[in-house]
XYZ file of N, CA, C and O in Angstrom:
680
model
N 0.851 -1.180 0.000
C 0.000 0.000 0.000
C 0.892 1.237 0.000
O 1.779 1.374 0.830
N 0.660 2.134 -0.926
C 1.463 3.353 -1.001
C 0.786 4.464 -0.207
O -0.437 4.555 -0.155
N 1.617 5.273 0.372
C 1.102 6.402 1.141
C 0.987 7.618 0.234
O 1.684 7.730 -0.754
N 0.125 8.549 0.626
C -0.045 9.781 -0.134
C 1.094 10.743 0.147
O 2.048 10.418 0.865
N 1.002 11.932 -0.421
C 2.046 12.936 -0.207
C 2.171 13.307 1.273
O 1.213 13.212 2.032
N 3.360 13.733 1.641
C 3.590 14.143 3.026
C 2.972 15.517 3.277
O 2.654 16.258 2.340
N 2.827 15.837 4.545
C 2.310 17.154 4.920
C 3.175 18.251 4.319
O 2.674 19.219 3.752
N 4.487 18.090 4.439
C 5.407 19.106 3.926
C 5.250 19.307 2.428
O 5.258 20.429 1.943
N 5.108 18.222 1.684
C 4.969 18.311 0.227
C 3.708 19.072 -0.168
O 3.695 19.806 -1.163
N 2.649 18.906 0.603
C 1.397 19.592 0.293
C 1.358 21.015 0.840
O 0.833 21.924 0.190
N 1.911 21.215 2.022
C 1.744 22.486 2.727
C 2.765 23.561 2.366
O 2.419 24.735 2.276
N 4.007 23.175 2.174
C 5.044 24.194 1.950
C 4.830 25.053 0.708
O 5.038 26.267 0.767
N 4.366 24.502 -0.415
C 4.133 25.373 -1.574
C 3.027 26.415 -1.349
O 2.944 27.389 -2.083
N 2.201 26.220 -0.334
C 1.096 27.137 -0.070
C 1.446 28.227 0.938
O 0.609 29.068 1.254
N 2.674 28.229 1.436
C 3.035 29.169 2.495
C 2.806 30.626 2.083
O 2.131 31.386 2.783
N 3.364 31.031 0.962
C 3.241 32.438 0.540
C 1.799 32.828 0.228
O 1.326 33.857 0.710
N 1.047 32.018 -0.545
C -0.346 32.396 -0.779
C -1.180 32.443 0.508
O -2.040 33.316 0.661
N -0.916 31.525 1.447
C -1.636 31.559 2.726
C -1.313 32.837 3.497
O -2.191 33.464 4.080
N -0.046 33.216 3.492
C 0.335 34.447 4.182
C -0.340 35.650 3.523
O -0.860 36.539 4.217
N -0.358 35.697 2.203
C -1.001 36.819 1.511
C -2.476 36.900 1.862
O -3.015 37.988 2.113
N -3.148 35.752 1.880
C -4.564 35.717 2.239
C -4.752 36.169 3.689
O -5.643 36.976 3.989
N -3.902 35.688 4.575
C -3.979 36.089 5.987
C -3.751 37.586 6.133
O -4.401 38.247 6.952
N -2.843 38.127 5.362
C -2.542 39.565 5.426
C -3.758 40.383 5.016
O -4.072 41.396 5.619
N -4.438 39.937 3.957
C -5.652 40.636 3.529
C -6.747 40.533 4.589
O -7.457 41.508 4.850
N -6.908 39.366 5.180
C -7.952 39.194 6.186
C -7.662 40.007 7.437
O -8.535 40.710 7.948
N -6.455 39.880 7.934
C -6.106 40.489 9.220
C -5.782 41.971 9.109
O -5.900 42.703 10.083
N -5.303 42.385 7.927
C -4.898 43.780 7.709
C -3.725 44.180 8.597
O -3.567 45.340 8.940
N -2.932 43.191 8.999
C -1.792 43.448 9.858
C -0.760 42.346 9.634
O -1.093 41.151 9.717
N 0.480 42.735 9.367
C 1.530 41.767 9.035
C 1.819 40.806 10.185
O 1.954 39.594 9.976
N 1.933 41.321 11.389
C 2.249 40.454 12.524
C 1.120 39.483 12.824
O 1.355 38.307 13.108
N -0.112 39.966 12.755
C -1.245 39.076 12.985
C -1.314 38.017 11.887
O -1.615 36.853 12.157
N -1.000 38.398 10.648
C -0.992 37.442 9.538
C 0.048 36.354 9.779
O -0.214 35.170 9.553
N 1.229 36.747 10.246
C 2.269 35.764 10.553
C 1.794 34.798 11.631
O 1.995 33.580 11.520
N 1.170 35.331 12.668
C 0.649 34.485 13.740
C -0.427 33.538 13.217
O -0.465 32.364 13.590
N -1.311 34.048 12.363
C -2.376 33.222 11.800
C -1.807 32.063 10.981
O -2.266 30.928 11.097
N -0.825 32.360 10.150
C -0.230 31.312 9.313
C 0.478 30.287 10.182
O 0.340 29.073 9.970
N 1.200 30.748 11.186
C 1.895 29.825 12.083
C 0.889 28.915 12.792
O 1.071 27.695 12.849
N -0.178 29.494 13.303
C -1.186 28.694 13.993
C -1.900 27.750 13.024
O -2.212 26.608 13.373
N -2.119 28.222 11.798
C -2.757 27.385 10.775
C -1.910 26.156 10.480
O -2.412 25.032 10.436
N -0.611 26.371 10.282
C 0.268 25.241 9.992
C 0.336 24.277 11.171
O 0.365 23.058 10.981
N 0.339 24.793 12.376
C 0.358 23.935 13.552
C -0.916 23.087 13.615
O -0.850 21.862 13.798
N -2.075 23.732 13.435
C -3.342 23.000 13.472
C -3.424 21.988 12.328
O -3.896 20.866 12.525
N -2.976 22.401 11.143
C -3.038 21.503 9.989
C -2.117 20.302 10.195
O -2.487 19.162 9.869
N -0.933 20.541 10.737
C 0.010 19.444 10.981
C -0.571 18.457 11.987
O -0.527 17.248 11.787
N -1.132 19.016 13.072
C -1.713 18.156 14.104
C -2.907 17.374 13.568
O -3.147 16.236 13.975
N -3.677 17.998 12.676
C -4.877 17.351 12.155
C -4.682 16.637 10.833
O -5.655 16.164 10.232
N -3.439 16.536 10.369
C -3.179 15.947 9.056
C -3.656 14.503 8.963
O -4.047 14.039 7.894
N -3.675 13.810 10.063
C -4.169 12.432 10.062
C -5.636 12.336 9.679
O -6.090 11.320 9.161
N -6.396 13.426 9.902
C -7.813 13.414 9.545
C -8.048 13.887 8.116
O -9.169 13.806 7.614
N -6.991 14.370 7.448
C -7.128 14.809 6.056
C -7.250 13.580 5.169
O -6.487 12.629 5.290
N -8.224 13.601 4.282
C -8.449 12.484 3.371
C -7.611 12.670 2.116
O -7.818 13.633 1.370
N -6.661 11.783 1.898
C -5.806 11.862 0.716
C -6.669 11.846 -0.536
O -7.669 11.135 -0.604
N -6.280 12.656 -1.504
C -7.030 12.731 -2.752
C -8.076 13.827 -2.766
O -8.632 14.126 -3.809
N -8.354 14.410 -1.599
C -9.285 15.545 -1.572
C -8.486 16.834 -1.690
O -7.260 16.825 -1.785
N -9.155 17.951 -1.672
C -8.542 19.245 -1.944
C -7.808 19.787 -0.716
O -8.412 20.413 0.156
N -6.513 19.560 -0.652
C -5.706 20.019 0.479
C -5.712 21.536 0.580
O -5.777 22.093 1.675
N -5.619 22.224 -0.561
C -5.579 23.687 -0.556
C -6.834 24.261 0.104
O -6.740 25.132 0.973
N -7.997 23.768 -0.278
C -9.238 24.242 0.342
C -9.255 23.906 1.837
O -9.698 24.716 2.658
N -8.742 22.737 2.193
C -8.725 22.301 3.588
C -7.881 23.242 4.442
O -8.309 23.704 5.501
N -6.675 23.573 3.995
C -5.786 24.408 4.813
C -6.249 25.875 4.818
O -6.133 26.566 5.820
N -6.837 26.337 3.711
C -7.393 27.694 3.706
C -8.575 27.783 4.673
O -8.772 28.803 5.323
N -9.373 26.732 4.753
C -10.500 26.726 5.691
C -9.978 26.790 7.128
O -10.535 27.485 7.973
N -8.886 26.082 7.422
C -8.283 26.138 8.755
C -7.830 27.565 9.045
O -8.078 28.104 10.129
N -7.176 28.209 8.067
C -6.717 29.581 8.270
C -7.899 30.513 8.529
O -7.883 31.318 9.458
N -8.939 30.388 7.721
C -10.118 31.253 7.875
C -10.765 31.041 9.237
O -11.101 31.998 9.939
N -10.954 29.793 9.636
C -11.571 29.521 10.933
C -10.701 30.036 12.075
O -11.213 30.556 13.072
N -9.402 29.913 11.936
C -8.483 30.439 12.948
C -8.619 31.955 13.035
O -8.669 32.525 14.128
N -8.697 32.604 11.889
C -8.883 34.058 11.857
C -10.190 34.448 12.539
O -10.213 35.338 13.385
N -11.278 33.785 12.176
C -12.579 34.144 12.732
C -12.644 33.920 14.231
O -13.215 34.731 14.962
N -12.034 32.837 14.716
C -12.078 32.578 16.155
C -11.111 33.475 16.925
O -11.233 33.606 18.137
N -10.173 34.110 16.213
C -9.249 35.016 16.900
C -9.870 36.387 17.122
O -9.286 37.234 17.775
N -11.036 36.601 16.573
C -11.718 37.895 16.659
C -12.692 37.903 17.822
O -13.285 36.890 18.157
N -12.899 39.067 18.358
C -13.983 39.214 19.335
C -15.182 39.715 18.542
O -15.537 40.882 18.590
N -15.770 38.834 17.760
C -16.804 39.205 16.808
C -16.155 39.374 15.451
O -14.949 39.258 15.304
N -16.933 39.662 14.439
C -16.418 39.765 13.082
C -16.118 41.197 12.658
O -15.858 41.456 11.504
N -16.145 42.143 13.583
C -15.923 43.534 13.208
C -14.481 43.799 12.800
O -14.216 44.680 12.018
N -13.554 43.047 13.370
C -12.158 43.222 12.981
C -11.496 44.375 13.686
O -12.093 45.079 14.504
N -10.257 44.578 13.359
C -9.468 45.638 13.962
C -9.579 46.893 13.111
O -10.009 46.830 11.973
N -9.164 48.039 13.644
C -9.178 49.238 12.819
C -8.320 49.026 11.580
O -7.349 48.277 11.601
N -8.696 49.711 10.510
C -7.969 49.522 9.274
C -6.519 49.941 9.412
O -6.207 50.972 9.991
N -5.651 49.110 8.879
C -4.225 49.380 8.847
C -3.813 49.332 7.396
O -4.145 48.396 6.682
N -3.101 50.331 6.943
C -2.673 50.363 5.554
C -1.594 49.321 5.318
O -0.642 49.207 6.082
N -1.735 48.579 4.258
C -0.701 47.623 3.885
C 0.427 48.408 3.229
O 0.205 49.265 2.386
N 1.658 48.095 3.607
C 2.810 48.807 3.049
C 2.855 48.660 1.543
O 2.530 47.608 0.999
N 3.252 49.738 0.861
C 3.413 49.667 -0.588
C 4.545 48.708 -0.913
O 5.511 48.591 -0.186
N 4.383 48.024 -2.033
C 5.380 47.060 -2.470
C 6.065 47.608 -3.710
O 5.556 47.454 -4.814
N 7.225 48.266 -3.573
C 7.868 48.868 -4.745
C 8.278 47.851 -5.795
O 8.346 48.173 -6.972
N 8.503 46.596 -5.407
C 8.886 45.573 -6.384
C 7.761 45.265 -7.356
O 7.999 44.744 -8.446
N 6.536 45.587 -6.994
C 5.392 45.307 -7.846
C 5.534 46.006 -9.201
O 5.066 45.523 -10.204
N 6.200 47.132 -9.231
C 6.284 47.923 -10.448
C 7.626 47.772 -11.155
O 7.895 48.436 -12.133
N 8.453 46.859 -10.667
C 9.774 46.653 -11.235
C 9.709 46.226 -12.700
O 10.548 46.589 -13.493
N 8.700 45.439 -13.059
C 8.620 44.882 -14.405
C 7.964 45.793 -15.430
O 7.647 45.350 -16.528
N 7.736 47.047 -15.113
C 7.113 47.942 -16.085
C 8.008 48.114 -17.304
O 9.229 48.100 -17.211
N 7.383 48.302 -18.436
C 8.138 48.475 -19.681
C 9.032 49.707 -19.590
O 8.718 50.679 -18.917
N 10.163 49.648 -20.301
C 11.086 50.772 -20.281
C 10.467 52.024 -20.881
O 10.887 53.127 -20.577
N 9.472 51.855 -21.732
C 8.821 52.996 -22.358
C 7.868 53.714 -21.392
O 7.293 54.722 -21.752
N 7.733 53.186 -20.190
C 6.833 53.812 -19.226
C 7.338 55.204 -18.872
O 8.526 55.433 -18.682
N 6.394 56.107 -18.796
C 6.724 57.484 -18.437
C 6.398 57.694 -16.966
O 5.668 56.897 -16.374
N 6.863 58.773 -16.379
C 6.489 59.044 -14.991
C 4.970 59.129 -14.819
O 4.442 58.686 -13.805
N 4.297 59.640 -15.834
C 2.838 59.747 -15.743
C 2.168 58.374 -15.740
O 1.266 58.125 -14.952
N 2.633 57.475 -16.627
C 2.008 56.144 -16.661
C 2.313 55.374 -15.383
O 1.470 54.628 -14.895
N 3.491 55.550 -14.838
C 3.838 54.901 -13.571
C 2.940 55.438 -12.452
O 2.400 54.677 -11.646
N 2.747 56.750 -12.426
C 1.893 57.361 -11.407
C 0.476 56.809 -11.490
O -0.107 56.397 -10.486
N -0.099 56.781 -12.708
C -1.470 56.296 -12.856
C -1.582 54.815 -12.529
O -2.561 54.376 -11.937
N -0.575 54.051 -12.885
C -0.578 52.634 -12.572
C -0.582 52.423 -11.062
O -1.352 51.617 -10.534
N 0.260 53.159 -10.352
C 0.305 53.039 -8.890
C -0.976 53.549 -8.248
O -1.473 52.956 -7.292
N -1.513 54.643 -8.772
C -2.754 55.195 -8.230
C -3.897 54.201 -8.412
O -4.704 53.991 -7.504
N -3.964 53.559 -9.591
C -5.012 52.571 -9.839
C -4.860 51.366 -8.916
O -5.844 50.854 -8.389
N -3.639 50.898 -8.727
C -3.399 49.754 -7.839
C -3.775 50.104 -6.403
O -4.393 49.303 -5.701
N -3.422 51.303 -5.972
C -3.750 51.730 -4.612
C -5.262 51.854 -4.437
O -5.810 51.464 -3.396
N -5.943 52.390 -5.448
C -7.405 52.527 -5.375
C -8.072 51.151 -5.321
O -9.013 50.939 -4.556
N -7.573 50.216 -6.117
C -8.121 48.861 -6.112
C -7.892 48.194 -4.761
O -8.799 47.588 -4.191
N -6.692 48.334 -4.233
C -6.371 47.756 -2.930
C -7.275 48.353 -1.855
O -7.821 47.622 -1.022
N -7.465 49.658 -1.875
C -8.323 50.316 -0.885
C -9.772 49.844 -1.027
O -10.465 49.631 -0.023
N -10.231 49.681 -2.262
C -11.608 49.230 -2.492
C -11.813 47.821 -1.951
O -12.841 47.526 -1.331
N -10.841 46.941 -2.153
C -10.951 45.567 -1.648
C -10.871 45.558 -0.122
O -11.640 44.868 0.551
N -9.956 46.341 0.442
C -9.823 46.391 1.901
C -11.087 46.902 2.573
O -11.395 46.516 3.701
N -11.833 47.769 1.891
C -13.035 48.359 2.471
C -14.239 47.409 2.451
O -15.241 47.676 3.109
N -14.137 46.324 1.703
C -15.252 45.377 1.622
C -15.483 44.694 2.966
O -14.526 44.373 3.671
N -16.739 44.423 3.300
C -17.001 43.597 4.481
C -16.375 42.212 4.283
O -16.233 41.735 3.154
N -16.018 41.565 5.366
C -15.287 40.301 5.326
C -15.892 39.256 4.392
O -15.154 38.666 3.597
N -17.204 38.987 4.417
C -17.730 37.938 3.522
C -17.462 38.221 2.041
O -17.228 37.299 1.261
N -17.484 39.472 1.645
C -17.220 39.834 0.252
C -15.719 39.844 -0.030
O -15.278 39.426 -1.092
N -14.940 40.328 0.931
C -13.483 40.379 0.765
C -12.921 38.969 0.593
O -12.066 38.731 -0.252
N -13.435 38.032 1.376
C -12.958 36.648 1.296
C -13.146 36.062 -0.096
O -12.219 35.503 -0.664
N -14.364 36.183 -0.637
C -14.628 35.529 -1.921
C -13.862 36.179 -3.060
O -13.366 35.492 -3.948
N -13.730 37.500 -3.042
C -13.012 38.164 -4.128
C -11.520 37.839 -4.063
O -10.864 37.653 -5.090
N -10.972 37.723 -2.860
C -9.557 37.363 -2.725
C -9.306 35.922 -3.166
O -8.356 35.648 -3.898
N -10.161 35.016 -2.727
C -9.965 33.617 -3.102
C -10.163 33.415 -4.603
O -9.431 32.659 -5.235
N -11.110 34.121 -5.185
C -11.380 33.967 -6.618
C -10.361 34.697 -7.478
O -9.722 34.107 -8.344
N -10.209 35.988 -7.242
C -9.455 36.832 -8.171
C -7.973 36.961 -7.831
O -7.179 37.292 -8.700
N -7.592 36.695 -6.600
C -6.186 36.773 -6.225
C -5.575 35.370 -6.155
O -4.512 35.119 -6.707
N -6.271 34.453 -5.489
C -5.744 33.103 -5.301
C -6.172 32.129 -6.400
O -5.742 30.982 -6.404
N -7.054 32.551 -7.303
C -7.514 31.734 -8.440
C -8.193 30.436 -8.019
O -8.044 29.408 -8.675
N -8.943 30.470 -6.926
C -9.730 29.315 -6.519
C -10.934 29.201 -7.448
O -11.482 30.202 -7.899
N -11.379 27.990 -7.706
C -12.635 27.782 -8.426
C -13.785 28.090 -7.462
O -13.594 28.133 -6.238
N -14.984 28.273 -8.013
C -16.136 28.525 -7.155
C -16.344 27.359 -6.195
O -16.682 27.556 -5.026
N -16.128 26.141 -6.674
C -16.280 24.957 -5.831
C -15.266 24.976 -4.689
O -15.598 24.665 -3.545
N -14.015 25.338 -4.991
C -12.990 25.406 -3.947
C -13.321 26.483 -2.916
O -13.106 26.299 -1.715
N -13.834 27.608 -3.395
C -14.230 28.682 -2.462
C -15.346 28.176 -1.563
O -15.319 28.391 -0.341
N -16.327 27.507 -2.154
C -17.445 26.968 -1.374
C -16.936 25.994 -0.308
O -17.373 26.042 0.844
N -15.993 25.115 -0.690
C -15.420 24.161 0.276
C -14.661 24.895 1.374
O -14.782 24.564 2.552
N -13.871 25.895 0.979
C -13.042 26.622 1.941
C -13.887 27.374 2.956
O -13.593 27.371 4.147
N -14.945 28.039 2.475
C -15.760 28.883 3.346
C -16.967 28.143 3.928
O -17.727 28.738 4.691
N -17.149 26.890 3.525
C -18.293 26.082 3.977
C -19.621 26.767 3.671
O -20.488 26.899 4.535
N -19.750 27.213 2.427
C -20.983 27.844 1.960
C -21.351 27.224 0.609
O -20.493 26.666 -0.069
N -22.625 27.329 0.195
C -23.019 26.787 -1.110
C -22.374 27.566 -2.265
O -22.062 28.755 -2.126
N -22.210 26.901 -3.397
C -21.628 27.542 -4.578
C -22.469 28.745 -4.999
O -21.933 29.774 -5.418
N -23.787 28.657 -4.867
C -24.664 29.779 -5.207
C -24.365 31.014 -4.361
O -24.420 32.150 -4.854
N -24.038 30.803 -3.111
C -23.674 31.914 -2.229
C -22.345 32.520 -2.662
O -22.167 33.734 -2.634
N -21.415 31.673 -3.084
C -20.133 32.161 -3.601
C -20.390 33.075 -4.793
O -19.871 34.188 -4.859
N -21.195 32.599 -5.726
C -21.507 33.373 -6.932
C -22.137 34.711 -6.571
O -21.723 35.759 -7.070
N -23.113 34.682 -5.697
C -23.807 35.898 -5.288
C -22.858 36.887 -4.608
O -22.832 38.076 -4.944
N -22.060 36.396 -3.659
C -21.129 37.278 -2.947
C -20.072 37.846 -3.885
O -19.694 39.010 -3.768
N -19.608 37.014 -4.810
C -18.583 37.474 -5.739
C -19.131 38.560 -6.661
O -18.467 39.580 -6.896
N -20.334 38.375 -7.163
C -20.952 39.406 -8.012
C -21.126 40.710 -7.235
O -20.832 41.795 -7.748
N -21.594 40.597 -6.017
C -21.801 41.797 -5.197
C -20.480 42.450 -4.831
O -20.365 43.675 -4.820
N -19.460 41.638 -4.521
C -18.144 42.186 -4.165
C -17.551 42.945 -5.343
O -17.030 44.055 -5.181
N -17.622 42.346 -6.525
C -17.079 43.011 -7.712
C -17.841 44.291 -8.013
O -17.235 45.296 -8.406
N -19.157 44.283 -7.816
C -19.952 45.499 -8.042
C -19.549 46.599 -7.053
O -19.420 47.768 -7.426
N -19.319 46.221 -5.796
C -18.902 47.197 -4.787
C -17.524 47.774 -5.121
O -17.282 48.959 -4.942
N -16.611 46.923 -5.611
C -15.278 47.402 -5.994
C -15.394 48.364 -7.181
O -14.785 49.429 -7.185
N -16.183 47.973 -8.194
C -16.386 48.872 -9.350
C -16.954 50.222 -8.912
O -16.497 51.267 -9.345
N -17.942 50.173 -8.038
C -18.571 51.390 -7.537
C -17.551 52.266 -6.799
O -17.497 53.474 -6.986
N -16.734 51.633 -5.976
C -15.713 52.377 -5.220
C -14.681 52.996 -6.169
O -14.240 54.123 -5.965
N -14.312 52.248 -7.206
C -13.315 52.776 -8.150
C -13.894 53.921 -8.973
O -13.178 54.878 -9.276
N -15.163 53.846 -9.327
C -15.793 54.967 -10.038
C -15.822 56.209 -9.153
O -15.629 57.313 -9.630
N -16.079 56.012 -7.874
C -16.143 57.135 -6.941
C -14.802 57.743 -6.635
O -14.705 58.883 -6.182
N -13.704 56.996 -6.888
C -12.371 57.505 -6.560
C -11.759 58.316 -7.689
O -10.659 58.818 -7.560
N -12.450 58.406 -8.810
C -11.884 59.149 -9.953
C -12.252 60.606 -9.883
O -13.177 61.048 -9.335
């Protein structure tokens, strides 16, 4: 009888995306680090209950989300904290870029980031898992323990709220 992949083989490639998701949820780098550390600890301890062949990514994201939610005194969250700008994000711009195009590109990215951060948690979660982490609707439903129809509805509403916020920021 062959054994499935090890915990390390499944979990280590997800470290950076899990941290990014935690950072968006928590809105704080230190809290995100703590969330990821606790998630990995819980996942490692519970790995024996993981069914090989099922969606490990959805399983560990669900652990992270549940850890985040239980770390809150309610779902209101902490006061908004600005995420530090990432200057490396713009490193790959074409050489033909002008100072004006760089400015508008950064302004648009900042406006988009602010619009996503302003979303209530249920909408922020689905838009991040779908549009940032590239989860399928089914994976999002598994991760958040909600029906696929709810994923679709929340995602449509989240995207509409982001569009509305971006129109208002111009």
